[in-house]
Amino acid sequence: AEVASPIATPSPRKPAVYYWEPTASITPADPEDDAWVDAISRVGIDFLAALAQQALGQHLRDEEKGGFEQIKLSAGGFKRRRLNTEKWQYFCHHGTDKRRCKLCGGSALCVHGRQKFSCKKCGKTPKTCPHGRQRSRCVDCGGIAICEHNKRRDHCGLCKTPTVL
């Protein structure tokens, strides 16, 4: 068996993907022997524990949302859907939405690397006012998302406070 180096290093072939480099070869004589555990440094154990905790946290969040059914695709990546639904979400091998992945060149991205529907250089921003802002959120234009306190409605503490009758 090979022991992995304690620190994950970025892969030169794929950005943001980590792999383990074998540093030593230890073959236990007895399958029940745990001597190989001593060869792994504390940093490596902490790193693996953090990854396991993160995966468990994601699993618990998915379960709270109703759970997901996930299937690996032969071309790489996977598709998933909530339990008892019909629509699939497709993800690339980087783990992001396939249409919005900058590394894969997703179909929802323009030539500038931004989302097509909101790229200012392409001129496809949603209803821009003369001040260069989104019309609904512009304070100077009095957009629909601005309250009487000149703040965004979703950020205004006075508008969110329930009134006592």
PDB file of C-alpha atoms in Angstrom:
ATOM      1  CA  ALA A   1       0.000   0.000   0.000  1.00  0.00           C
ATOM      2  CA  GLU A   2       1.184   3.518  -0.693  1.00  0.00           C
ATOM      3  CA  VAL A   3       1.028   6.363   1.779  1.00  0.00           C
ATOM      4  CA  ALA A   4      -0.125   9.684   0.417  1.00  0.00           C
ATOM      5  CA  SER A   5       1.646  12.947   1.068  1.00  0.00           C
ATOM      6  CA  PRO A   6       0.022  14.929   3.870  1.00  0.00           C
ATOM      7  CA  ILE A   7      -0.720  17.990   1.757  1.00  0.00           C
ATOM      8  CA  ALA A   8      -2.961  17.941  -1.293  1.00  0.00           C
ATOM      9  CA  THR A   9      -1.369  19.732  -4.228  1.00  0.00           C
ATOM     10  CA  PRO A  10      -3.190  21.288  -7.156  1.00  0.00           C
ATOM     11  CA  SER A  11      -3.124  19.244 -10.309  1.00  0.00           C
ATOM     12  CA  PRO A  12      -1.221  20.892 -13.199  1.00  0.00           C
ATOM     13  CA  ARG A  13      -3.645  19.334 -15.681  1.00  0.00           C
ATOM     14  CA  LYS A  14      -6.914  20.425 -14.116  1.00  0.00           C
ATOM     15  CA  PRO A  15      -7.246  23.613 -12.067  1.00  0.00           C
ATOM     16  CA  ALA A  16      -8.822  23.347  -8.595  1.00  0.00           C
ATOM     17  CA  VAL A  17      -8.657  19.536  -8.642  1.00  0.00           C
ATOM     18  CA  TYR A  18      -6.503  17.883  -6.010  1.00  0.00           C
ATOM     19  CA  TYR A  19      -4.627  14.606  -6.156  1.00  0.00           C
ATOM     20  CA  TRP A  20      -2.344  12.699  -3.793  1.00  0.00           C
ATOM     21  CA  GLU A  21       1.290  11.972  -4.566  1.00  0.00           C
ATOM     22  CA  PRO A  22       2.611   8.723  -3.115  1.00  0.00           C
ATOM     23  CA  THR A  23       5.735   9.328  -1.007  1.00  0.00           C
ATOM     24  CA  ALA A  24       6.491   5.948   0.549  1.00  0.00           C
ATOM     25  CA  SER A  25       5.489   2.351   0.133  1.00  0.00           C
ATOM     26  CA  ILE A  26       4.442   0.434   3.240  1.00  0.00           C
ATOM     27  CA  THR A  27       3.091  -3.086   2.992  1.00  0.00           C
ATOM     28  CA  PRO A  28       1.719  -4.434   6.262  1.00  0.00           C
ATOM     29  CA  ALA A  29       2.380  -8.134   6.805  1.00  0.00           C
ATOM     30  CA  ASP A  30      -0.900  -8.594   8.629  1.00  0.00           C
ATOM     31  CA  PRO A  31      -4.132  -7.110   7.187  1.00  0.00           C
ATOM     32  CA  GLU A  32      -5.220  -6.304  10.736  1.00  0.00           C
ATOM     33  CA  ASP A  33      -1.995  -4.370  11.410  1.00  0.00           C
ATOM     34  CA  ASP A  34      -2.536  -0.611  11.781  1.00  0.00           C
ATOM     35  CA  ALA A  35       1.143   0.370  11.520  1.00  0.00           C
ATOM     36  CA  TRP A  36       0.491   2.325   8.330  1.00  0.00           C
ATOM     37  CA  VAL A  37      -1.574   4.861  10.317  1.00  0.00           C
ATOM     38  CA  ASP A  38       1.598   6.064  12.063  1.00  0.00           C
ATOM     39  CA  ALA A  39       3.137   6.961   8.689  1.00  0.00           C
ATOM     40  CA  ILE A  40       0.418   9.526   7.924  1.00  0.00           C
ATOM     41  CA  SER A  41       1.152  12.912   9.441  1.00  0.00           C
ATOM     42  CA  ARG A  42      -1.306  14.784  11.634  1.00  0.00           C
ATOM     43  CA  VAL A  43      -1.824  17.380   8.873  1.00  0.00           C
ATOM     44  CA  GLY A  44      -3.001  14.678   6.477  1.00  0.00           C
ATOM     45  CA  ILE A  45      -5.381  13.219   9.038  1.00  0.00           C
ATOM     46  CA  ASP A  46      -6.801  16.671   9.827  1.00  0.00           C
ATOM     47  CA  PHE A  47      -7.214  17.336   6.097  1.00  0.00           C
ATOM     48  CA  LEU A  48      -9.080  14.066   5.542  1.00  0.00           C
ATOM     49  CA  ALA A  49     -11.246  14.700   8.613  1.00  0.00           C
ATOM     50  CA  ALA A  50     -12.151  18.160   7.301  1.00  0.00           C
ATOM     51  CA  LEU A  51     -13.111  16.698   3.917  1.00  0.00           C
ATOM     52  CA  ALA A  52     -15.270  14.055   5.580  1.00  0.00           C
ATOM     53  CA  GLN A  53     -16.950  16.664   7.778  1.00  0.00           C
ATOM     54  CA  GLN A  54     -17.639  18.881   4.761  1.00  0.00           C
ATOM     55  CA  ALA A  55     -19.133  15.964   2.818  1.00  0.00           C
ATOM     56  CA  LEU A  56     -21.288  15.008   5.790  1.00  0.00           C
ATOM     57  CA  GLY A  57     -22.486  18.602   6.156  1.00  0.00           C
ATOM     58  CA  GLN A  58     -23.443  18.754   2.470  1.00  0.00           C
ATOM     59  CA  HIS A  59     -25.246  15.421   2.776  1.00  0.00           C
ATOM     60  CA  LEU A  60     -27.209  16.669   5.797  1.00  0.00           C
ATOM     61  CA  ARG A  61     -28.162  19.886   3.976  1.00  0.00           C
ATOM     62  CA  ASP A  62     -29.348  17.839   1.002  1.00  0.00           C
ATOM     63  CA  GLU A  63     -31.383  15.588   3.290  1.00  0.00           C
ATOM     64  CA  GLU A  64     -33.006  18.635   4.923  1.00  0.00           C
ATOM     65  CA  LYS A  65     -34.009  19.875   1.478  1.00  0.00           C
ATOM     66  CA  GLY A  66     -35.723  16.590   0.746  1.00  0.00           C
ATOM     67  CA  GLY A  67     -32.767  14.563  -0.496  1.00  0.00           C
ATOM     68  CA  PHE A  68     -31.327  14.110  -3.962  1.00  0.00           C
ATOM     69  CA  GLU A  69     -31.014  11.246  -6.385  1.00  0.00           C
ATOM     70  CA  GLN A  70     -27.632  11.423  -8.124  1.00  0.00           C
ATOM     71  CA  ILE A  71     -26.339   9.553 -11.186  1.00  0.00           C
ATOM     72  CA  LYS A  72     -22.788   9.675 -12.620  1.00  0.00           C
ATOM     73  CA  LEU A  73     -22.583  10.359 -16.353  1.00  0.00           C
ATOM     74  CA  SER A  74     -20.264   8.455 -18.686  1.00  0.00           C
ATOM     75  CA  ALA A  75     -18.868  11.671 -20.211  1.00  0.00           C
ATOM     76  CA  GLY A  76     -17.884  12.948 -16.755  1.00  0.00           C
ATOM     77  CA  GLY A  77     -19.880  14.895 -14.231  1.00  0.00           C
ATOM     78  CA  PHE A  78     -23.218  13.866 -12.855  1.00  0.00           C
ATOM     79  CA  LYS A  79     -26.891  14.689 -12.865  1.00  0.00           C
ATOM     80  CA  ARG A  80     -29.097  15.018  -9.817  1.00  0.00           C
ATOM     81  CA  ARG A  81     -32.678  15.759  -8.949  1.00  0.00           C
ATOM     82  CA  ARG A  82     -34.710  16.109  -5.814  1.00  0.00           C
ATOM     83  CA  LEU A  83     -36.529  12.998  -4.755  1.00  0.00           C
ATOM     84  CA  ASN A  84     -40.010  12.690  -6.268  1.00  0.00           C
ATOM     85  CA  THR A  85     -39.356  15.241  -9.046  1.00  0.00           C
ATOM     86  CA  GLU A  86     -38.800  14.884 -12.776  1.00  0.00           C
ATOM     87  CA  LYS A  87     -36.365  17.691 -13.697  1.00  0.00           C
ATOM     88  CA  TRP A  88     -32.624  16.896 -13.641  1.00  0.00           C
ATOM     89  CA  GLN A  89     -29.810  19.333 -12.822  1.00  0.00           C
ATOM     90  CA  TYR A  90     -26.624  18.661 -14.804  1.00  0.00           C
ATOM     91  CA  PHE A  91     -23.181  19.254 -13.274  1.00  0.00           C
ATOM     92  CA  CYS A  92     -19.760  19.093 -14.930  1.00  0.00           C
ATOM     93  CA  HIS A  93     -16.782  17.214 -13.515  1.00  0.00           C
ATOM     94  CA  HIS A  94     -15.783  20.398 -11.626  1.00  0.00           C
ATOM     95  CA  GLY A  95     -18.938  20.065  -9.511  1.00  0.00           C
ATOM     96  CA  THR A  96     -20.647  23.208 -10.796  1.00  0.00           C
ATOM     97  CA  ASP A  97     -23.722  23.752 -12.926  1.00  0.00           C
ATOM     98  CA  LYS A  98     -22.748  22.657 -16.430  1.00  0.00           C
ATOM     99  CA  ARG A  99     -24.177  25.743 -18.125  1.00  0.00           C
ATOM    100  CA  ARG A 100     -22.382  28.189 -15.803  1.00  0.00           C
ATOM    101  CA  CYS A 101     -18.958  26.550 -15.450  1.00  0.00           C
ATOM    102  CA  LYS A 102     -16.216  28.958 -16.540  1.00  0.00           C
ATOM    103  CA  LEU A 103     -13.637  26.177 -16.838  1.00  0.00           C
ATOM    104  CA  CYS A 104     -15.798  24.108 -19.198  1.00  0.00           C
ATOM    105  CA  GLY A 105     -17.105  27.121 -21.151  1.00  0.00           C
ATOM    106  CA  GLY A 106     -20.773  26.681 -20.293  1.00  0.00           C
ATOM    107  CA  SER A 107     -23.543  27.663 -22.686  1.00  0.00           C
ATOM    108  CA  ALA A 108     -24.933  30.347 -20.328  1.00  0.00           C
ATOM    109  CA  LEU A 109     -21.670  32.328 -20.518  1.00  0.00           C
ATOM    110  CA  CYS A 110     -20.844  35.009 -23.061  1.00  0.00           C
ATOM    111  CA  VAL A 111     -17.445  35.578 -24.697  1.00  0.00           C
ATOM    112  CA  HIS A 112     -16.444  37.791 -21.739  1.00  0.00           C
ATOM    113  CA  GLY A 113     -16.907  34.933 -19.240  1.00  0.00           C
ATOM    114  CA  ARG A 114     -20.018  36.453 -17.644  1.00  0.00           C
ATOM    115  CA  GLN A 115     -23.578  35.230 -17.657  1.00  0.00           C
ATOM    116  CA  LYS A 116     -25.182  36.152 -20.963  1.00  0.00           C
ATOM    117  CA  PHE A 117     -28.279  37.806 -19.538  1.00  0.00           C
ATOM    118  CA  SER A 118     -26.316  40.288 -17.404  1.00  0.00           C
ATOM    119  CA  CYS A 119     -23.140  41.167 -19.306  1.00  0.00           C
ATOM    120  CA  LYS A 120     -22.739  44.945 -19.692  1.00  0.00           C
ATOM    121  CA  LYS A 121     -20.164  44.577 -22.481  1.00  0.00           C
ATOM    122  CA  CYS A 122     -22.617  42.525 -24.549  1.00  0.00           C
ATOM    123  CA  GLY A 123     -25.375  45.065 -23.842  1.00  0.00           C
ATOM    124  CA  LYS A 124     -27.746  42.510 -22.382  1.00  0.00           C
ATOM    125  CA  THR A 125     -28.196  43.932 -18.888  1.00  0.00           C
ATOM    126  CA  PRO A 126     -31.728  43.777 -17.536  1.00  0.00           C
ATOM    127  CA  LYS A 127     -33.431  47.194 -18.034  1.00  0.00           C
ATOM    128  CA  THR A 128     -30.677  49.665 -17.292  1.00  0.00           C
ATOM    129  CA  CYS A 129     -31.578  53.204 -16.205  1.00  0.00           C
ATOM    130  CA  PRO A 130     -29.714  56.368 -17.368  1.00  0.00           C
ATOM    131  CA  HIS A 131     -27.523  56.153 -14.245  1.00  0.00           C
ATOM    132  CA  GLY A 132     -26.112  52.775 -15.340  1.00  0.00           C
ATOM    133  CA  ARG A 133     -27.944  50.769 -12.679  1.00  0.00           C
ATOM    134  CA  GLN A 134     -30.697  48.234 -12.769  1.00  0.00           C
ATOM    135  CA  ARG A 135     -33.865  50.316 -13.131  1.00  0.00           C
ATOM    136  CA  SER A 136     -35.804  48.567 -10.363  1.00  0.00           C
ATOM    137  CA  ARG A 137     -32.968  49.122  -7.848  1.00  0.00           C
ATOM    138  CA  CYS A 138     -31.975  52.699  -8.713  1.00  0.00           C
ATOM    139  CA  VAL A 139     -32.525  55.178  -5.855  1.00  0.00           C
ATOM    140  CA  ASP A 140     -32.331  58.213  -8.188  1.00  0.00           C
ATOM    141  CA  CYS A 141     -35.018  56.833 -10.523  1.00  0.00           C
ATOM    142  CA  GLY A 142     -37.239  55.681  -7.640  1.00  0.00           C
ATOM    143  CA  GLY A 143     -37.287  52.058  -8.700  1.00  0.00           C
ATOM    144  CA  ILE A 144     -39.913  49.592  -7.550  1.00  0.00           C
ATOM    145  CA  ALA A 145     -37.437  47.868  -5.185  1.00  0.00           C
ATOM    146  CA  ILE A 146     -36.734  51.149  -3.306  1.00  0.00           C
ATOM    147  CA  CYS A 147     -38.901  51.982  -0.281  1.00  0.00           C
ATOM    148  CA  GLU A 148     -39.901  55.430   1.043  1.00  0.00           C
ATOM    149  CA  HIS A 149     -36.771  55.429   3.258  1.00  0.00           C
ATOM    150  CA  ASN A 150     -34.559  55.442   0.118  1.00  0.00           C
ATOM    151  CA  LYS A 151     -33.279  51.922   0.791  1.00  0.00           C
ATOM    152  CA  ARG A 152     -33.799  48.624  -0.944  1.00  0.00           C
ATOM    153  CA  ARG A 153     -36.973  47.050   0.407  1.00  0.00           C
ATOM    154  CA  ASP A 154     -35.269  43.748   1.227  1.00  0.00           C
ATOM    155  CA  HIS A 155     -32.537  45.590   3.223  1.00  0.00           C
ATOM    156  CA  CYS A 156     -34.664  48.197   5.025  1.00  0.00           C
ATOM    157  CA  GLY A 157     -35.091  47.463   8.730  1.00  0.00           C
ATOM    158  CA  LEU A 158     -37.975  49.935   9.076  1.00  0.00           C
ATOM    159  CA  CYS A 159     -40.062  48.340   6.330  1.00  0.00           C
ATOM    160  CA  LYS A 160     -39.461  44.827   7.661  1.00  0.00           C
ATOM    161  CA  THR A 161     -40.528  45.736  11.201  1.00  0.00           C
ATOM    162  CA  PRO A 162     -44.135  44.675  11.822  1.00  0.00           C
ATOM    163  CA  THR A 163     -46.417  47.520  12.857  1.00  0.00           C
ATOM    164  CA  VAL A 164     -48.466  47.263  16.044  1.00  0.00           C
ATOM    165  CA  LEU A 165     -52.183  47.913  15.558  1.00  0.00           C
TER     166      LEU A 165
END
